[in-house]
mmCIF file of C-alpha atoms in Angstrom:
data_model
loop_
_atom_site.group_PDB
_atom_site.id
_atom_site.type_symbol
_atom_site.label_atom_id
_atom_site.label_comp_id
_atom_site.label_asym_id
_atom_site.label_seq_id
_atom_site.Cartn_x
_atom_site.Cartn_y
_atom_site.Cartn_z
ATOM 1 C CA UNK A 301 -2.373 13.875 -38.749
ATOM 2 C CA UNK A 302 0.483 11.289 -38.873
ATOM 3 C CA UNK A 303 -0.279 7.806 -40.178
ATOM 4 C CA UNK A 304 -0.558 5.022 -37.615
ATOM 5 C CA UNK A 305 1.783 2.073 -37.853
ATOM 6 C CA UNK A 306 0.094 -1.296 -38.243
ATOM 7 C CA UNK A 307 0.377 -3.694 -35.294
ATOM 8 C CA UNK A 308 2.676 -6.051 -37.212
ATOM 9 C CA UNK A 309 5.222 -3.204 -37.523
ATOM 10 C CA UNK A 310 5.164 -2.642 -33.762
ATOM 11 C CA UNK A 311 5.557 -6.352 -33.054
ATOM 12 C CA UNK A 312 8.419 -6.614 -35.554
ATOM 13 C CA UNK A 313 10.148 -3.574 -34.071
ATOM 14 C CA UNK A 314 9.823 -4.879 -30.519
ATOM 15 C CA UNK A 315 11.061 -8.327 -31.573
ATOM 16 C CA UNK A 316 14.126 -6.868 -33.315
ATOM 17 C CA UNK A 317 14.821 -4.723 -30.247
ATOM 18 C CA UNK A 318 14.546 -7.710 -27.921
ATOM 19 C CA UNK A 319 16.874 -9.797 -30.091
ATOM 20 C CA UNK A 320 19.392 -6.953 -30.141
ATOM 21 C CA UNK A 321 19.212 -6.625 -26.335
ATOM 22 C CA UNK A 322 19.715 -10.372 -25.822
ATOM 23 C CA UNK A 323 22.637 -10.335 -28.263
ATOM 24 C CA UNK A 324 24.298 -7.450 -26.396
ATOM 25 C CA UNK A 325 23.796 -9.243 -23.054
ATOM 26 C CA UNK A 326 25.218 -12.454 -24.530
ATOM 27 C CA UNK A 327 28.334 -10.659 -25.769
ATOM 28 C CA UNK A 328 28.764 -8.996 -22.370
ATOM 29 C CA UNK A 329 28.380 -12.349 -20.595
ATOM 30 C CA UNK A 330 30.958 -13.905 -22.912
ATOM 31 C CA UNK A 331 33.390 -11.121 -21.985
ATOM 32 C CA UNK A 332 32.693 -11.626 -18.286
ATOM 33 C CA UNK A 333 34.406 -13.931 -15.841
ATOM 34 C CA UNK A 334 35.310 -17.272 -17.392
ATOM 35 C CA UNK A 335 37.573 -20.098 -16.229
ATOM 36 C CA UNK A 336 41.259 -19.246 -16.325
ATOM 37 C CA UNK A 337 44.526 -21.155 -16.262
ATOM 38 C CA UNK A 338 48.257 -20.490 -16.061
ATOM 39 C CA UNK A 339 51.276 -22.539 -16.874
ATOM 40 C CA UNK A 340 52.136 -22.825 -13.180
ATOM 41 C CA UNK A 341 52.112 -26.374 -11.867
ATOM 42 C CA UNK A 342 50.787 -27.039 -8.351
ATOM 43 C CA UNK A 343 53.652 -27.579 -5.947
ATOM 44 C CA UNK A 344 53.872 -30.493 -3.575
ATOM 45 C CA UNK A 345 53.440 -28.030 -0.695
ATOM 46 C CA UNK A 346 50.137 -26.671 -2.015
ATOM 47 C CA UNK A 347 47.886 -28.827 0.126
ATOM 48 C CA UNK A 348 44.775 -26.821 -0.821
ATOM 49 C CA UNK A 349 45.024 -28.041 -4.415
ATOM 50 C CA UNK A 350 44.038 -31.614 -5.314
ATOM 51 C CA UNK A 351 46.468 -33.775 -7.198
ATOM 52 C CA UNK A 352 44.892 -34.298 -10.620
ATOM 53 C CA UNK A 353 46.676 -37.617 -11.105
ATOM 54 C CA UNK A 354 45.304 -39.234 -7.951
ATOM 55 C CA UNK A 355 44.769 -42.909 -8.736
ATOM 56 C CA UNK A 356 42.570 -43.688 -5.731
ATOM 57 C CA UNK A 357 39.226 -44.928 -7.061
ATOM 58 C CA UNK A 358 36.348 -43.073 -5.474
ATOM 59 C CA UNK A 359 32.710 -44.080 -5.085
ATOM 60 C CA UNK A 360 29.963 -41.925 -6.514
ATOM 61 C CA UNK A 361 28.558 -39.939 -3.572
ATOM 62 C CA UNK A 362 25.282 -41.147 -2.076
ATOM 63 C CA UNK A 363 22.364 -38.884 -2.882
ATOM 64 C CA UNK A 364 23.816 -37.796 -6.213
ATOM 65 C CA UNK A 365 20.790 -38.890 -8.197
ATOM 66 C CA UNK A 366 20.265 -41.674 -10.681
ATOM 67 C CA UNK A 367 20.732 -42.183 -14.381
ATOM 68 C CA UNK A 368 23.253 -40.705 -16.782
ATOM 69 C CA UNK A 369 24.840 -37.673 -15.141
ATOM 70 C CA UNK A 370 27.939 -35.748 -14.178
ATOM 71 C CA UNK A 371 28.527 -35.641 -10.425
ATOM 72 C CA UNK A 372 30.685 -32.864 -8.967
ATOM 73 C CA UNK A 373 31.710 -33.070 -5.298
ATOM 74 C CA UNK A 374 32.699 -29.715 -3.837
ATOM 75 C CA UNK A 375 34.378 -31.268 -0.791
ATOM 76 C CA UNK A 376 36.317 -33.953 -2.651
ATOM 77 C CA UNK A 377 37.088 -31.674 -5.626
ATOM 78 C CA UNK A 378 36.179 -34.619 -7.839
ATOM 79 C CA UNK A 379 33.964 -35.333 -10.846
ATOM 80 C CA UNK A 380 32.334 -38.630 -11.852
ATOM 81 C CA UNK A 381 30.897 -39.465 -15.265
ATOM 82 C CA UNK A 382 28.049 -41.898 -14.564
ATOM 83 C CA UNK A 383 26.243 -43.709 -17.377
ATOM 84 C CA UNK A 384 22.563 -44.747 -17.517
ATOM 85 C CA UNK A 385 23.354 -48.140 -15.938
ATOM 86 C CA UNK A 386 24.874 -46.363 -12.882
ATOM 87 C CA UNK A 387 28.418 -47.424 -13.897
ATOM 88 C CA UNK A 388 31.170 -44.876 -13.340
ATOM 89 C CA UNK A 389 32.829 -44.323 -16.720
ATOM 90 C CA UNK A 390 35.513 -42.009 -15.357
ATOM 91 C CA UNK A 391 36.386 -40.094 -12.201
ATOM 92 C CA UNK A 392 39.030 -37.442 -11.687
ATOM 93 C CA UNK A 393 40.020 -34.585 -9.407
ATOM 94 C CA UNK A 394 39.532 -30.951 -10.390
ATOM 95 C CA UNK A 395 40.687 -27.486 -9.406
ATOM 96 C CA UNK A 396 37.672 -25.307 -8.557
ATOM 97 C CA UNK A 397 37.581 -21.547 -9.010
ATOM 98 C CA UNK A 398 36.784 -19.124 -6.216
ATOM 99 C CA UNK A 399 33.015 -19.296 -6.850
ATOM 100 C CA UNK A 400 31.258 -22.652 -6.483
ATOM 101 C CA UNK A 401 27.642 -23.537 -7.238
ATOM 102 C CA UNK A 402 25.310 -24.481 -4.420
ATOM 103 C CA UNK A 403 24.636 -28.236 -4.070
ATOM 104 C CA UNK A 404 21.770 -29.251 -6.324
ATOM 105 C CA UNK A 405 20.828 -30.433 -9.771
ATOM 106 C CA UNK A 406 21.812 -28.454 -12.861
ATOM 107 C CA UNK A 407 22.156 -29.132 -16.580
ATOM 108 C CA UNK A 408 24.808 -28.259 -19.128
ATOM 109 C CA UNK A 409 23.314 -25.058 -20.575
ATOM 110 C CA UNK A 410 25.897 -24.273 -23.236
ATOM 111 C CA UNK A 411 29.216 -25.445 -24.589
ATOM 112 C CA UNK A 412 32.093 -23.527 -26.118
ATOM 113 C CA UNK A 413 34.788 -25.526 -27.888
ATOM 114 C CA UNK A 414 37.580 -23.031 -27.193
ATOM 115 C CA UNK A 415 38.216 -19.463 -26.087
ATOM 116 C CA UNK A 416 40.802 -17.361 -24.307
ATOM 117 C CA UNK A 417 40.610 -17.250 -20.522
ATOM 118 C CA UNK A 418 40.647 -13.921 -18.696
ATOM 119 C CA UNK A 419 44.377 -14.424 -18.048
ATOM 120 C CA UNK A 420 45.157 -14.850 -21.753
ATOM 121 C CA UNK A 421 45.533 -18.656 -21.634
ATOM 122 C CA UNK A 422 43.769 -20.669 -24.326
ATOM 123 C CA UNK A 423 41.108 -22.944 -22.795
ATOM 124 C CA UNK A 424 38.872 -25.570 -24.361
ATOM 125 C CA UNK A 425 35.935 -27.854 -23.656
ATOM 126 C CA UNK A 426 34.049 -25.153 -21.756
ATOM 127 C CA UNK A 427 30.734 -26.472 -20.449
ATOM 128 C CA UNK A 428 28.555 -23.990 -18.536
ATOM 129 C CA UNK A 429 26.149 -25.405 -15.979
ATOM 130 C CA UNK A 430 25.518 -22.870 -13.201
ATOM 131 C CA UNK A 431 25.887 -19.249 -12.133
ATOM 132 C CA UNK A 432 26.375 -17.760 -8.702
ATOM 133 C CA UNK A 433 26.939 -14.184 -7.598
ATOM 134 C CA UNK A 434 26.983 -13.094 -11.256
ATOM 135 C CA UNK A 435 29.768 -15.533 -12.129
ATOM 136 C CA UNK A 436 29.291 -18.363 -14.637
ATOM 137 C CA UNK A 437 30.412 -21.773 -13.418
ATOM 138 C CA UNK A 438 31.849 -24.072 -16.075
ATOM 139 C CA UNK A 439 34.060 -27.102 -16.559
ATOM 140 C CA UNK A 440 37.129 -26.586 -18.793
ATOM 141 C CA UNK A 441 40.773 -27.401 -19.374
ATOM 142 C CA UNK A 442 43.768 -25.437 -20.650
ATOM 143 C CA UNK A 443 44.661 -26.220 -24.274
ATOM 144 C CA UNK A 444 48.357 -26.521 -23.375
ATOM 145 C CA UNK A 445 47.590 -28.868 -20.455
ATOM 146 C CA UNK A 446 48.771 -26.389 -17.824
ATOM 147 C CA UNK A 447 47.243 -26.420 -14.390
ATOM 148 C CA UNK A 448 45.249 -23.570 -12.908
ATOM 149 C CA UNK A 449 46.636 -21.214 -10.300
ATOM 150 C CA UNK A 450 45.552 -21.193 -6.673
ATOM 151 C CA UNK A 451 42.492 -19.024 -6.059
ATOM 152 C CA UNK A 452 43.404 -15.428 -6.841
ATOM 153 C CA UNK A 453 42.964 -13.028 -3.967
ATOM 154 C CA UNK A 454 39.940 -10.861 -4.584
ATOM 155 C CA UNK A 455 39.167 -12.335 -8.012
ATOM 156 C CA UNK A 456 35.977 -14.252 -8.733
ATOM 157 C CA UNK A 457 36.416 -17.239 -11.027
ATOM 158 C CA UNK A 458 33.857 -19.940 -11.732
ATOM 159 C CA UNK A 459 36.088 -22.290 -13.676
ATOM 160 C CA UNK A 460 36.241 -25.928 -12.605
ATOM 161 C CA UNK A 461 39.515 -26.874 -14.251
ATOM 162 C CA UNK A 462 40.826 -30.353 -15.000
ATOM 163 C CA UNK A 463 43.617 -32.127 -16.834
ATOM 164 C CA UNK A 464 43.404 -32.081 -20.625
ATOM 165 C CA UNK A 465 42.552 -35.807 -20.957
ATOM 166 C CA UNK A 466 39.770 -35.447 -18.375
ATOM 167 C CA UNK A 467 38.443 -32.351 -20.170
ATOM 168 C CA UNK A 468 38.330 -34.292 -23.443
ATOM 169 C CA UNK A 469 36.426 -37.154 -21.777
ATOM 170 C CA UNK A 470 33.975 -34.766 -20.112
ATOM 171 C CA UNK A 471 33.405 -32.941 -23.422
ATOM 172 C CA UNK A 472 32.538 -36.233 -25.133
ATOM 173 C CA UNK A 473 30.217 -37.268 -22.273
ATOM 174 C CA UNK A 474 28.378 -34.031 -21.481
ATOM 175 C CA UNK A 475 26.135 -32.527 -24.121
ATOM 176 C CA UNK A 476 23.709 -29.628 -23.667
ATOM 177 C CA UNK A 477 21.023 -30.833 -21.275
ATOM 178 C CA UNK A 478 23.212 -33.420 -19.494
ATOM 179 C CA UNK A 479 22.446 -33.407 -15.755
ATOM 180 C CA UNK A 480 25.151 -32.095 -13.425
ATOM 181 C CA UNK A 481 24.605 -32.981 -9.777
ATOM 182 C CA UNK A 482 26.613 -30.902 -7.323
ATOM 183 C CA UNK A 483 27.085 -32.410 -3.862
ATOM 184 C CA UNK A 484 28.884 -31.231 -0.738
#
């Protein structure tokens, strides 16, 4: 008759297996769809793309919550960094990917200082805050300061791309757990 394994051996084996499974899923997620960029600059005829240097001050949208937070307006393609006293520390336009999060409250779930986008461009200041249709949604900027391309036909991208200086400011402002409020 074979010897029985003690319960601690079973628990240890199951724990190691679970950690291995989570690690494999994490690696697969990291290889999945991430924000991308190209060196192409938006043309003056590309009306669908916001101008990242727009100097028009914009008010924080009503209904975007209270307290220290990042506010992302889907319709205005704009982000606000709002401090605890409700003062806007910075606002800027962004280029969204083809997949946008639903309006609601999220939190920065993880940060990645730098990686290579799916198009081979180096990106930095990646801050994940949502997922939709199996695509991670994250703020980021291209290391070389290039602008993102128009939405690729058929491709799903969840990157919310911004100018390099705005990406640096957002990285300094948004830590893991920082609230991100998405509004229409």
